Short mmCIF file of C-alpha atoms in Angstrom, two decimals:
data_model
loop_
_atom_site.label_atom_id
_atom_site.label_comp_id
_atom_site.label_asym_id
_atom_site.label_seq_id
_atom_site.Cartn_x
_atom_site.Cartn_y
_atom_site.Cartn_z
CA UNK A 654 0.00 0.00 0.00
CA UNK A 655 2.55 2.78 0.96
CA UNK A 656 4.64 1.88 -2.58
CA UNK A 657 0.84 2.69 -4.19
CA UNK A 658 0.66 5.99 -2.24
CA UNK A 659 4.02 6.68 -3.37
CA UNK A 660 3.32 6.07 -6.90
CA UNK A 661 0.39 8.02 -6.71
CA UNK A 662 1.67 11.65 -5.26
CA UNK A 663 2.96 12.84 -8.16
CA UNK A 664 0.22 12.67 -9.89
CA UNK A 665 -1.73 14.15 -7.47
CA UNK A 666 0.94 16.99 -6.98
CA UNK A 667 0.79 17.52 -10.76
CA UNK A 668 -3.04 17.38 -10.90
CA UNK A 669 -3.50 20.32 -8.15
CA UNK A 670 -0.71 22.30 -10.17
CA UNK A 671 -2.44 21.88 -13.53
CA UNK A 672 -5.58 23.10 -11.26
CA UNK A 673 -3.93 26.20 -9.79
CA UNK A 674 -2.51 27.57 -13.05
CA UNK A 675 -6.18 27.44 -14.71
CA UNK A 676 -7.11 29.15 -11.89
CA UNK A 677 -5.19 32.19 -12.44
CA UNK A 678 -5.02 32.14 -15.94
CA UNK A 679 -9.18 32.41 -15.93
CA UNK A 680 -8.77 35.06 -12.50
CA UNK A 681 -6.90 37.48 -15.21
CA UNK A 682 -9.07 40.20 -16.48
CA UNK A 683 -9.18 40.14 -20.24
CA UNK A 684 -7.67 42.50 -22.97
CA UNK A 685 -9.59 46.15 -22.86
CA UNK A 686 -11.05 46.74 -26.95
CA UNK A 687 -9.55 48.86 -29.14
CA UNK A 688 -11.42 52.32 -28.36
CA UNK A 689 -13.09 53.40 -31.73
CA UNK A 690 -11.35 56.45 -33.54
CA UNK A 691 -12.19 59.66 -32.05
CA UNK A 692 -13.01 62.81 -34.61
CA UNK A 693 -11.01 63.47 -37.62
CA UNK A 694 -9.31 66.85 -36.95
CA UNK A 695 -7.51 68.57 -39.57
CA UNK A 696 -5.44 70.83 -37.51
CA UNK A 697 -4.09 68.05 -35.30
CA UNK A 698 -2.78 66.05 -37.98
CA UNK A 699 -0.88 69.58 -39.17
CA UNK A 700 0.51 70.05 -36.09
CA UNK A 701 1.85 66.12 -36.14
CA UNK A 702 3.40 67.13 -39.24
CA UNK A 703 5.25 70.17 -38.01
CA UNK A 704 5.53 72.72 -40.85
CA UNK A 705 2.09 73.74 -41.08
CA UNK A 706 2.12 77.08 -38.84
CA UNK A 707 1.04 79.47 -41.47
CA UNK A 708 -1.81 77.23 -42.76
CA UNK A 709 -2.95 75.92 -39.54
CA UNK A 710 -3.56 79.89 -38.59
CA UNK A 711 -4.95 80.37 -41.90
CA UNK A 712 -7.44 77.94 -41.20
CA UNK A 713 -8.72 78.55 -37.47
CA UNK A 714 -8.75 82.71 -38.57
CA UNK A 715 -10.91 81.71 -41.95
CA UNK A 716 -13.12 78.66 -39.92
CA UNK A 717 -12.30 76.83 -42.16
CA UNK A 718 -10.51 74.23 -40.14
CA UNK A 719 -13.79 73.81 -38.40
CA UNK A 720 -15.77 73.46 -41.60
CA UNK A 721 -13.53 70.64 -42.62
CA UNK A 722 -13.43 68.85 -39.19
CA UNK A 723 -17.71 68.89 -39.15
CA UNK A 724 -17.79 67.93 -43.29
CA UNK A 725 -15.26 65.16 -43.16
CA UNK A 726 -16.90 63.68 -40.58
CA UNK A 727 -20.46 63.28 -41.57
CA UNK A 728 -19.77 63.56 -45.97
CA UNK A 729 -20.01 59.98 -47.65
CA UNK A 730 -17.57 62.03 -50.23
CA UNK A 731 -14.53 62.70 -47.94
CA UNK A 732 -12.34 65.18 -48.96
CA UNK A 733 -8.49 65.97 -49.72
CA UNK A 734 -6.61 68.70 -48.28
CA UNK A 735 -3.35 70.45 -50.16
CA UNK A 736 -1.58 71.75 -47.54
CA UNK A 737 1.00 74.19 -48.29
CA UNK A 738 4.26 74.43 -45.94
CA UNK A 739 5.52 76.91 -44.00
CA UNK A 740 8.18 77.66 -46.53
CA UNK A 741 5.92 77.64 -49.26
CA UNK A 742 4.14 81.03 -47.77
CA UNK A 743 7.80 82.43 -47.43
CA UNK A 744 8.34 82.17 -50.94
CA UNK A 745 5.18 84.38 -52.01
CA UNK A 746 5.68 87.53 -52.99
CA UNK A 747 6.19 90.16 -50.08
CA UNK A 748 2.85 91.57 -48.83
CA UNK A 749 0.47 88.43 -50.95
CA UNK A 750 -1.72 87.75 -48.22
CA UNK A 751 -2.03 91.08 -46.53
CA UNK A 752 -3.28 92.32 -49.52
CA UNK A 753 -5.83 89.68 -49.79
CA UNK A 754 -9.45 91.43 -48.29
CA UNK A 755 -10.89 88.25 -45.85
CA UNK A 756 -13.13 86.82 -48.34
CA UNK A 757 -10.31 86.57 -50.84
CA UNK A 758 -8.48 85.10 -47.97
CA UNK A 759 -11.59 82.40 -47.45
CA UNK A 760 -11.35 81.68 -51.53
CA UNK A 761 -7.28 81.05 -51.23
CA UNK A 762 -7.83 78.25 -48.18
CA UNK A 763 -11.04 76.89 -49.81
CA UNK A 764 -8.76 76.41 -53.31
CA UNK A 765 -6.65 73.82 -51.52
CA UNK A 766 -9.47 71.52 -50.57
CA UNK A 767 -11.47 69.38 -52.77
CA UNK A 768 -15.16 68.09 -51.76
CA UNK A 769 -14.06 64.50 -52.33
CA UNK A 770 -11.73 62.30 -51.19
CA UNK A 771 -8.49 61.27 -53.52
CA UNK A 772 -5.83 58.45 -53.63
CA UNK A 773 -2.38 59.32 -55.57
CA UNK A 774 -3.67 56.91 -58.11
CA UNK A 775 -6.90 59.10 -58.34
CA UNK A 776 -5.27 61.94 -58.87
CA UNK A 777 -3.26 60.66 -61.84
CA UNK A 778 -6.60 59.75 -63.90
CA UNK A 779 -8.82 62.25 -62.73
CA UNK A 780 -10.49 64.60 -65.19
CA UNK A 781 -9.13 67.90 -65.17
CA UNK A 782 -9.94 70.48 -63.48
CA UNK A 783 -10.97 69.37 -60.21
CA UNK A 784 -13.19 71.36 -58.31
CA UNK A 785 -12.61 72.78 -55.10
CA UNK A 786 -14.36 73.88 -52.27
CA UNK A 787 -13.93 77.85 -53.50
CA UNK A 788 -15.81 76.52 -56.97
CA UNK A 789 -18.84 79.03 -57.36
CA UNK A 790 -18.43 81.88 -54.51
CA UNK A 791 -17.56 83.91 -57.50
CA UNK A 792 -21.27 83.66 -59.35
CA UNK A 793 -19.95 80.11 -60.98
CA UNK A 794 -16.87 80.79 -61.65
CA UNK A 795 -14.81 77.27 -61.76
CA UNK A 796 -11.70 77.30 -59.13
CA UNK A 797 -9.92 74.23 -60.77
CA UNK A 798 -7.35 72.71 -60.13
CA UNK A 799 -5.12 70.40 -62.84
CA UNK A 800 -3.41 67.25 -62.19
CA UNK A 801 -0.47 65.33 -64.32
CA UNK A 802 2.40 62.61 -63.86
CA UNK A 803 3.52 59.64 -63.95
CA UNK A 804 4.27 56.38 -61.92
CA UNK A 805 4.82 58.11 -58.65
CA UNK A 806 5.17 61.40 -59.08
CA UNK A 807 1.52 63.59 -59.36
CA UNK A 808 2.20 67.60 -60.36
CA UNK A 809 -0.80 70.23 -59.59
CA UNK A 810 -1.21 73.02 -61.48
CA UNK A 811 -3.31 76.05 -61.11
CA UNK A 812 -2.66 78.04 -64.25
CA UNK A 813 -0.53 80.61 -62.25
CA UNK A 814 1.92 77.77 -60.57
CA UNK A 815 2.73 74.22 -61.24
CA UNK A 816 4.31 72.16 -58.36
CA UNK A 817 4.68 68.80 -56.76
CA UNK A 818 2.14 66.63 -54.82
CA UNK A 819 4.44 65.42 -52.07
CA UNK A 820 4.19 62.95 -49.16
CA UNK A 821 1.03 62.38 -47.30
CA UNK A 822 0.29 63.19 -43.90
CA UNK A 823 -2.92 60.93 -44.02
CA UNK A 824 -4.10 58.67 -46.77
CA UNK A 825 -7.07 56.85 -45.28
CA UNK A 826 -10.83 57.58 -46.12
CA UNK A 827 -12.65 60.02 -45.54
CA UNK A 828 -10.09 62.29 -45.18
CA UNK A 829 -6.74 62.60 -47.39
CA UNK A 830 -3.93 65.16 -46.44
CA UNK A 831 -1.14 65.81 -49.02
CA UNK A 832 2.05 68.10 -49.27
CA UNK A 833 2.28 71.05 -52.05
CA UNK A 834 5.56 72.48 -52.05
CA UNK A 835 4.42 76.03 -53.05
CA UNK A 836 1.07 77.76 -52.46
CA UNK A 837 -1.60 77.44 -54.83
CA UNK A 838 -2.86 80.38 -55.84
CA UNK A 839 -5.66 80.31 -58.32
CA UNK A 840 -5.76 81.60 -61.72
CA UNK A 841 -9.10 83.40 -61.25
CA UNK A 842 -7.05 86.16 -58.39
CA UNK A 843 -3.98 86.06 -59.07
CA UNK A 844 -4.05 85.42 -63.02
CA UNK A 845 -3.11 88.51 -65.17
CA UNK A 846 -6.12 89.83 -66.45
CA UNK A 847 -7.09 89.32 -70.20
CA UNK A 848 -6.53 92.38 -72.32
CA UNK A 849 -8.76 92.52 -74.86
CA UNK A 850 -7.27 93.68 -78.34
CA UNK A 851 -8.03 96.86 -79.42
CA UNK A 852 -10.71 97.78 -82.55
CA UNK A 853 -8.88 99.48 -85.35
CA UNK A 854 -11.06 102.73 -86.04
CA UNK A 855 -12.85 102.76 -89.55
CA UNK A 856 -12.13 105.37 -92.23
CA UNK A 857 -13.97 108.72 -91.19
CA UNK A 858 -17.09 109.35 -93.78
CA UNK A 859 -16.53 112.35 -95.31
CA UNK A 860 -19.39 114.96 -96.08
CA UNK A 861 -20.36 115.57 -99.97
CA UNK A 862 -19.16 119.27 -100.28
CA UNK A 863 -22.26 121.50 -101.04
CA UNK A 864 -22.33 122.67 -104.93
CA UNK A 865 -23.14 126.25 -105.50
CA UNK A 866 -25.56 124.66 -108.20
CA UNK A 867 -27.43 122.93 -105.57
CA UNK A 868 -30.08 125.67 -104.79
CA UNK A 869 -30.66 125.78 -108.81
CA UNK A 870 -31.35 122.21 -109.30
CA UNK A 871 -33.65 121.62 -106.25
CA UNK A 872 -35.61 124.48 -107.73
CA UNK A 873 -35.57 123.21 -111.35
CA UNK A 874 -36.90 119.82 -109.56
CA UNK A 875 -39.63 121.47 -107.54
CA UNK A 876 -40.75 124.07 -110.57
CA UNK A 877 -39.49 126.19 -109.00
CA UNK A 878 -38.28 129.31 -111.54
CA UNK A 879 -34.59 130.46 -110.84
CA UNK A 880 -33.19 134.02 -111.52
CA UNK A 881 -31.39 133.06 -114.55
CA UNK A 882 -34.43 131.81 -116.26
CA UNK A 883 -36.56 134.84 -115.07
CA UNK A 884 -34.07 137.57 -116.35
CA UNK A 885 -34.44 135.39 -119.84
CA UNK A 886 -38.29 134.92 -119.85
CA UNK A 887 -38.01 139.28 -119.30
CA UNK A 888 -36.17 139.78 -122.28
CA UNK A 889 -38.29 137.68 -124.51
CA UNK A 890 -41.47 139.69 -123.35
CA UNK A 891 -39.86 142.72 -124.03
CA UNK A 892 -38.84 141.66 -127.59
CA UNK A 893 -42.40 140.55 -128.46
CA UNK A 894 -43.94 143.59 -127.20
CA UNK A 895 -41.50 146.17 -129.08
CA UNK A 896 -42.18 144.02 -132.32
CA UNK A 897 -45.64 144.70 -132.05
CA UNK A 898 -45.31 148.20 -131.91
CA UNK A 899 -43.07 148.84 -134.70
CA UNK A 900 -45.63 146.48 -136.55
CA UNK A 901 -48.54 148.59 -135.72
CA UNK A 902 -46.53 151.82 -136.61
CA UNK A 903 -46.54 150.47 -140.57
CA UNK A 904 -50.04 150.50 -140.71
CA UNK A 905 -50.27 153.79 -140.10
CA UNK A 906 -47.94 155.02 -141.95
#
């Protein structure tokens, strides 16, 4: 019997071990789930890029940021953002944006986003010109915005500038963020204005001179007798009427 019971305890001691680590293994709390995604925010992921200053005041001072945050989060469209560094507003010409009046400034933020969201690949095939969000605030005028490349590389042009679509700061629908290099500045403010060519003037009519004769013919229209004709209807009376005389003179003599 005691060689049995000594057989026997190590089974038992692993049987209560096997116990007491299922014990604790179903005591441990399980794994928290993944919290969902809070808001997209446009001006957060700019500031997690780190060159965005000008453009991220741009966009609280316009509302715009706001406009994006509350679109992008409730469009079934998305949308893409061109977001222009902080070197890229260096390189403008001196003075560019203060001489912008607000709603011009509104217009210039508006022309970097688009209403819909875009891959790289989208923007290689898309039909050109892409509307943007500043599309019709000038009674319909278009706000485009032209896209070309190849393999990698995507250029936008506005009709003023031409640069390169860089790296992106977010790529996942709704909401796309991409890098432009230089500021886009639309062709309808900052295009030269279209001079229209000017009409050659036509060869000045010149008035008929006025014939001396003119007074005689209108009256030899109308009936009308002139002098010259009355001075020669005179004389013939007066030749008739001396003829007659000297005729009646013969008969009495």
């Amino acid at each position: 019997m005691a060689t049995i019971h000594l057989t026997l305890a190590p089974l038992l001691l692993l049987l209560l071990a096997a116990i007491f680590l299922s014990t604790e293994v179903t005591a441990q709390p399980a794994a928290p789930a993944p919290r969902p995604a809070g808001p997209i925010n446009i001006t957060a992921i700019l500031e997690k890029g780190g060159q965005f200053v000008t453009f991220i005041r741009l966009l609280n001072t316009t509302q715009i940021g706001n406009q994006i945050n509350i679109q992008v989060n409730s469009s079934s469209e998305g949308m893409t953002v061109f977001a222009p560094t902080d070197n890229a507003f260096q390189n403008l010409k001196p003075g560019t944006l203060n001489k912008l009046s607000p709603d011009d400034q509104v217009k210039l933020i508006l022309y970097h986003v688009s209403p819909k969201f875009y891959t790289m690949d989208d923007l290689l095939s898309v039909s050109n010109p892409v509307r943007t969000q500043a599309t019709g605030r000038d009674g319909g005028a278009v706000y485009g915005i032209n896209f070309t490349g190849q393999g990698n590389q995507v250029n936008v042009s506005t009709g003023v500038i031409e640069t390169r679509v860089s790296n992106a700061l977010r790529k996942e629908r709704p909401l796309a963020v991409y890098v432009v290099d230089m500021v886009l500045l639309p062709e309808e403010m900052f295009g030269e204005p279209k001079k229209s060519s000017p009409v050659a003037p036509g060869p000045k009519s010149k008035s008929p001179a006025v014939s001396d004769d003119s007074s005689d013919d209108s009256s030899k229209k109308a009936g009308v007798p002139s002098e010259k004709s009355g001075s020669g209807e005179m004389k013939a009376g007066l030749g008739f009427g001396l003829g007659l005389v000297l005729l009646c003179l013969t008969f009495i003599v």
